[in-house]
Short mmCIF file of C-alpha atoms in Angstrom, two decimals:
data_model
loop_
_atom_site.label_atom_id
_atom_site.label_comp_id
_atom_site.label_asym_id
_atom_site.label_seq_id
_atom_site.Cartn_x
_atom_site.Cartn_y
_atom_site.Cartn_z
CA MET D 1 1.96 18.88 -22.39
CA LYS D 2 2.28 21.56 -19.68
CA TYR D 3 0.23 21.91 -16.52
CA THR D 4 -0.10 23.74 -13.23
CA VAL D 5 -1.70 22.54 -9.97
CA LEU D 6 -2.97 25.05 -7.41
CA SER D 7 -4.96 24.72 -4.18
CA ASP D 8 -5.69 27.84 -2.15
CA ILE D 9 -7.46 28.06 1.23
CA GLY D 10 -9.33 31.20 0.13
CA LYS D 11 -10.19 34.24 2.25
CA LYS D 12 -12.77 32.87 4.70
CA ARG D 13 -11.98 29.23 5.53
CA SER D 14 -9.70 28.02 8.33
CA VAL D 15 -9.05 24.62 6.69
CA ASN D 16 -8.41 23.69 3.06
CA GLU D 17 -10.66 20.72 2.30
CA ASP D 18 -9.68 20.71 -1.40
CA ARG D 19 -6.98 18.54 -2.88
CA ALA D 20 -5.51 18.65 -6.39
CA ALA D 21 -2.77 16.60 -8.03
CA VAL D 22 -1.23 15.37 -11.28
CA PHE D 23 0.41 11.94 -11.41
CA VAL D 24 2.76 10.91 -14.24
CA ARG D 25 3.67 7.25 -14.80
CA SER D 26 6.91 5.95 -16.26
CA ASP D 27 5.00 5.14 -19.47
CA PHE D 28 3.95 8.83 -19.59
CA VAL D 29 0.26 8.20 -18.94
CA ARG D 30 -1.02 11.09 -16.82
CA LEU D 31 -3.79 11.42 -14.26
CA ALA D 32 -5.11 14.81 -13.10
CA VAL D 33 -7.45 14.92 -10.09
CA ILE D 34 -9.54 17.42 -8.12
CA ALA D 35 -11.31 16.47 -4.86
CA ASP D 36 -13.42 18.93 -2.85
CA GLY D 37 -14.14 17.43 0.58
CA MET D 38 -17.20 17.99 2.76
CA GLY D 39 -18.21 17.00 6.27
CA GLY D 40 -18.23 18.40 9.78
CA HIS D 41 -15.32 18.64 12.22
CA ASN D 42 -12.72 19.01 9.43
CA ALA D 43 -13.63 15.58 8.02
CA GLY D 44 -13.80 16.95 4.49
CA ASP D 45 -10.04 17.26 4.25
CA ILE D 46 -9.70 13.62 5.34
CA ALA D 47 -12.08 12.47 2.59
CA SER D 48 -10.37 14.49 -0.14
CA GLU D 49 -6.90 13.44 1.01
CA MET D 50 -7.94 9.77 0.99
CA ALA D 51 -9.38 10.16 -2.51
CA ILE D 52 -6.25 11.74 -3.95
CA THR D 53 -3.81 9.40 -2.20
CA LYS D 54 -5.65 6.19 -3.04
CA ILE D 55 -6.38 7.05 -6.68
CA GLY D 56 -2.68 7.85 -7.06
CA GLU D 57 -1.76 4.44 -5.66
CA CYS D 58 -4.23 2.69 -7.95
CA PHE D 59 -2.89 4.64 -10.93
CA GLU D 60 0.77 3.89 -10.26
CA SER D 61 0.13 0.15 -9.76
CA ALA D 62 -2.12 -0.32 -12.81
CA ALA D 63 -0.95 -2.31 -15.82
CA SER D 64 -0.23 -0.39 -19.03
CA GLU D 65 -2.94 -2.35 -20.84
CA GLN D 66 -5.56 -0.75 -18.60
CA PHE D 67 -4.94 2.55 -20.40
CA SER D 68 -4.90 1.14 -23.95
CA SER D 69 -8.48 2.03 -24.95
CA GLU D 70 -11.37 4.23 -23.84
CA GLU D 71 -13.24 1.18 -22.54
CA SER D 72 -10.28 -0.15 -20.57
CA ILE D 73 -9.73 3.29 -19.00
CA LYS D 74 -13.39 3.48 -18.00
CA GLU D 75 -13.19 -0.02 -16.53
CA TRP D 76 -10.09 0.96 -14.54
CA PHE D 77 -11.75 4.15 -13.32
CA LEU D 78 -14.89 2.27 -12.26
CA LEU D 79 -12.96 -0.30 -10.21
CA ALA D 80 -10.73 2.37 -8.66
CA VAL D 81 -13.66 4.64 -7.77
CA LYS D 82 -15.58 1.80 -6.15
CA LYS D 83 -12.48 0.96 -4.10
CA LEU D 84 -12.07 4.60 -3.06
CA ASN D 85 -15.74 4.93 -2.22
CA SER D 86 -15.68 1.87 0.02
CA SER D 87 -12.55 3.08 1.82
CA ILE D 88 -14.01 6.53 2.58
CA PHE D 89 -17.46 5.17 3.47
CA ASP D 90 -16.02 2.52 5.83
CA TYR D 91 -13.67 5.06 7.44
CA SER D 92 -16.60 7.38 8.17
CA LEU D 93 -18.51 4.55 9.85
CA ARG D 94 -15.53 3.69 12.06
CA HIS D 95 -14.85 7.30 13.14
CA GLU D 96 -17.74 9.13 14.76
CA ASP D 97 -16.40 12.60 13.99
CA CYS D 98 -16.18 11.69 10.29
CA GLN D 99 -19.69 10.32 9.80
CA GLY D 100 -21.26 11.64 6.61
CA MET D 101 -17.99 12.90 5.17
CA GLY D 102 -17.44 12.74 1.44
CA THR D 103 -15.80 14.45 -1.49
CA THR D 104 -16.36 15.42 -5.06
CA PHE D 105 -14.13 13.55 -7.51
CA LEU D 106 -13.06 14.84 -10.89
CA ALA D 107 -10.25 13.08 -12.73
CA VAL D 108 -8.93 12.68 -16.25
CA VAL D 109 -6.59 10.05 -17.66
CA LEU D 110 -4.49 11.38 -20.53
CA THR D 111 -2.47 9.23 -22.91
CA GLU D 112 -0.96 10.26 -26.23
CA ALA D 113 -4.18 9.30 -28.04
CA LEU D 114 -6.89 9.06 -25.35
CA LYS D 115 -8.48 11.41 -22.83
CA VAL D 116 -11.19 10.09 -20.49
CA LEU D 117 -12.86 12.09 -17.73
CA CYS D 118 -14.46 10.61 -14.59
CA HIS D 119 -16.87 12.83 -12.66
CA ILE D 120 -18.75 12.76 -9.32
CA GLY D 121 -20.20 15.89 -7.71
CA ASP D 122 -19.97 19.56 -8.67
CA SER D 123 -16.30 20.08 -9.37
CA ARG D 124 -16.13 21.08 -13.04
CA ALA D 125 -14.14 20.53 -16.21
CA TYR D 126 -13.88 23.17 -18.93
CA GLU D 127 -12.20 23.23 -22.33
CA TRP D 128 -10.74 26.35 -23.91
CA HIS D 129 -10.04 26.35 -27.66
CA GLU D 130 -9.65 29.15 -30.20
CA GLY D 131 -10.65 31.80 -27.69
CA LYS D 132 -13.82 30.09 -26.52
CA MET D 133 -14.69 28.29 -23.28
CA LYS D 134 -16.96 25.25 -22.99
CA GLN D 135 -18.18 23.49 -19.83
CA LEU D 136 -17.67 19.73 -20.22
CA THR D 137 -19.30 18.38 -17.05
CA ARG D 138 -22.83 18.70 -15.65
CA ASP D 139 -23.02 19.22 -11.89
CA HIS D 140 -24.49 16.44 -9.79
CA SER D 141 -26.52 18.99 -7.87
CA PHE D 142 -30.06 19.72 -6.72
CA VAL D 143 -30.37 22.84 -8.85
CA ASN D 144 -29.06 21.08 -11.95
CA VAL D 145 -31.87 18.53 -11.59
CA LEU D 146 -34.31 21.47 -11.53
CA VAL D 147 -32.67 22.95 -14.65
CA GLU D 148 -32.76 19.66 -16.53
CA ASN D 149 -36.44 19.21 -15.60
CA GLY D 150 -37.21 22.70 -16.89
CA GLU D 151 -38.30 23.97 -13.46
CA ILE D 152 -35.74 26.79 -13.34
CA SER D 153 -33.40 28.45 -15.84
CA GLU D 154 -29.61 28.22 -15.77
CA GLU D 155 -29.55 31.90 -14.81
CA GLU D 156 -31.88 31.22 -11.84
CA ALA D 157 -29.69 28.27 -10.82
CA GLU D 158 -26.69 30.58 -10.35
CA SER D 159 -28.38 32.40 -7.45
CA HIS D 160 -30.56 29.58 -6.10
CA PRO D 161 -30.37 29.25 -2.27
CA ARG D 162 -29.70 25.49 -2.57
CA LYS D 163 -27.07 25.87 -5.28
CA ASN D 164 -24.38 24.09 -3.27
CA LEU D 165 -26.47 21.00 -2.44
CA ILE D 166 -24.91 18.11 -4.38
CA THR D 167 -26.76 14.90 -5.17
CA LYS D 168 -23.77 12.61 -5.62
CA SER D 169 -20.41 12.44 -3.84
CA LEU D 170 -17.65 9.95 -3.14
CA GLY D 171 -17.88 8.19 0.23
CA THR D 172 -21.34 9.27 1.40
CA GLN D 173 -23.19 6.16 0.26
CA LYS D 174 -22.33 2.50 -0.07
CA ASN D 175 -22.48 2.41 -3.87
CA ILE D 176 -21.53 5.04 -6.42
CA GLU D 177 -21.71 5.35 -10.20
CA PRO D 178 -19.52 8.03 -11.79
CA ASP D 179 -20.14 9.75 -15.11
CA PHE D 180 -17.62 9.29 -17.91
CA ILE D 181 -16.78 11.65 -20.76
CA SER D 182 -14.47 10.76 -23.64
CA LEU D 183 -12.63 13.88 -24.75
CA GLN D 184 -11.23 14.95 -28.10
CA ILE D 185 -8.95 17.83 -27.09
CA PRO D 186 -7.79 19.81 -30.14
CA THR D 187 -4.22 21.06 -30.46
CA TYR D 188 -3.59 24.44 -28.81
CA SER D 189 -6.23 23.93 -26.13
CA TYR D 190 -6.56 24.14 -22.36
CA LEU D 191 -8.32 21.69 -20.06
CA LEU D 192 -9.36 23.21 -16.73
CA LEU D 193 -10.41 21.07 -13.77
CA CYS D 194 -11.59 23.08 -10.76
CA SER D 195 -13.48 23.01 -7.48
CA ASP D 196 -16.60 25.13 -7.03
CA GLY D 197 -14.53 27.69 -5.14
CA LEU D 198 -13.42 28.80 -8.60
CA SER D 199 -16.48 28.06 -10.74
CA ASN D 200 -18.86 29.77 -8.28
CA LYS D 201 -16.86 33.00 -8.38
CA LEU D 202 -15.76 33.32 -12.01
CA THR D 203 -17.94 33.49 -15.08
CA MET D 204 -16.91 31.65 -18.21
CA ASP D 205 -16.24 35.04 -19.81
CA GLU D 206 -13.79 35.90 -17.02
CA MET D 207 -12.05 32.54 -17.39
CA THR D 208 -11.88 33.04 -21.15
CA THR D 209 -10.34 36.50 -20.78
CA ILE D 210 -7.52 35.10 -18.65
CA LEU D 211 -6.88 32.10 -20.89
CA ASN D 212 -6.85 34.37 -23.95
CA THR D 213 -3.79 36.22 -22.63
CA SER D 214 -0.19 35.45 -23.57
CA LEU D 215 0.70 34.48 -19.99
CA SER D 216 2.25 31.07 -19.26
CA VAL D 217 0.02 28.24 -18.03
CA GLY D 218 1.33 28.75 -14.49
CA GLU D 219 0.61 32.47 -14.57
CA LYS D 220 -2.87 31.87 -15.98
CA GLY D 221 -3.64 29.42 -13.18
CA SER D 222 -2.49 31.93 -10.57
CA ARG D 223 -4.53 34.70 -12.19
CA LEU D 224 -7.68 32.53 -12.03
CA VAL D 225 -7.18 31.78 -8.32
CA ASN D 226 -6.33 35.40 -7.50
CA LEU D 227 -9.46 36.69 -9.22
CA ALA D 228 -11.66 34.23 -7.30
CA ASN D 229 -10.10 35.54 -4.08
CA GLU D 230 -10.58 39.15 -5.18
CA LYS D 231 -14.28 38.40 -5.72
CA GLY D 232 -14.72 37.13 -2.16
CA GLY D 233 -12.78 33.89 -1.81
CA GLU D 234 -15.43 32.42 0.50
CA ASP D 235 -14.44 28.83 -0.34
CA ASN D 236 -11.26 26.88 -0.97
CA ILE D 237 -10.09 27.32 -4.58
CA SER D 238 -8.35 24.54 -6.49
CA LEU D 239 -7.50 23.87 -10.10
CA VAL D 240 -5.49 21.80 -12.50
CA LEU D 241 -4.84 23.65 -15.76
CA ILE D 242 -3.43 21.57 -18.61
CA THR D 243 -2.38 22.73 -22.05
CA ASN D 244 -1.02 21.12 -25.19
CA THR D 245 0.36 24.38 -26.52
CA LYS D 246 4.13 24.92 -26.78
CA GLU D 247 4.31 27.60 -24.11
CA GLU D 248 6.50 27.31 -21.02
CA VAL D 249 5.16 26.87 -17.47
#
C-alpha cells in the first residue's frame, strides 16, 4: 500500500487550518485522517491539530483486538471520537478566543482485510477504480439536507450561497455521533480523503483525469493540489491519497 499526504495553505488564506496525517502501527494497521478546522481568531487550526494529535495517540495505544473486526473498529472509533469531541469542546469553553471552534473529521482504519471509514462534516472520501470515480461520503451540510429532502438538485447545491454551512462538526457541541462506512476496496484502486478546499474546486471528472494518468501516487496528489490552486485556491487544500497498486511513490 502506497500513500501521499499533502496540506497546502492555498492562495488566499494566511493560516492553514487543515491537518492531514497517516499513522502506521507496529502491527501494520494504518489510520489516515483529514481534519478541516473552523473558528475565529485562528482557533480552527487548534481544533484540527488537537483532533489529529489525539486520534493518533488513541490509535497507537489501542489493543490489536480493537481492529480485529468491523464492529470492533467502529466501537474503537466511537470511543475515540467522543474523547476527542470532549477535549475540543472543553478547551473551547476554557479559552474565550476559541469559543465555537470545531473541525471536520474524516478517518479510515485499514487492516489487511478491513477498511472502515469514520465521518463528521464535509471533508470527503472518494474511491477510484477502473477509471471511474465514486464519492463515498455524504456531506453533513445544510445544502445536502435540502438535496436529500428534494428541495434543490445536486447541481443547484454546488452554487448555493450556504454551501459551506455544515450541520455537524467535532468539538462544537457536547455530544457527537459520526457516520461509519465499511469499505470493500478492490485491487488497483485509489482512496482519496480530502478537505473541501479540494472538493469545492475540482469536479469528479477532473479528479478522474488526474488519477487515470501513469503518474506516481505522490505526483497525482501534487497535481490535484496544484489544480485546486490554479482554479483559485481560496481555501486550504489537504488530501490523503492511498493506493493498493504496485506503483512507486
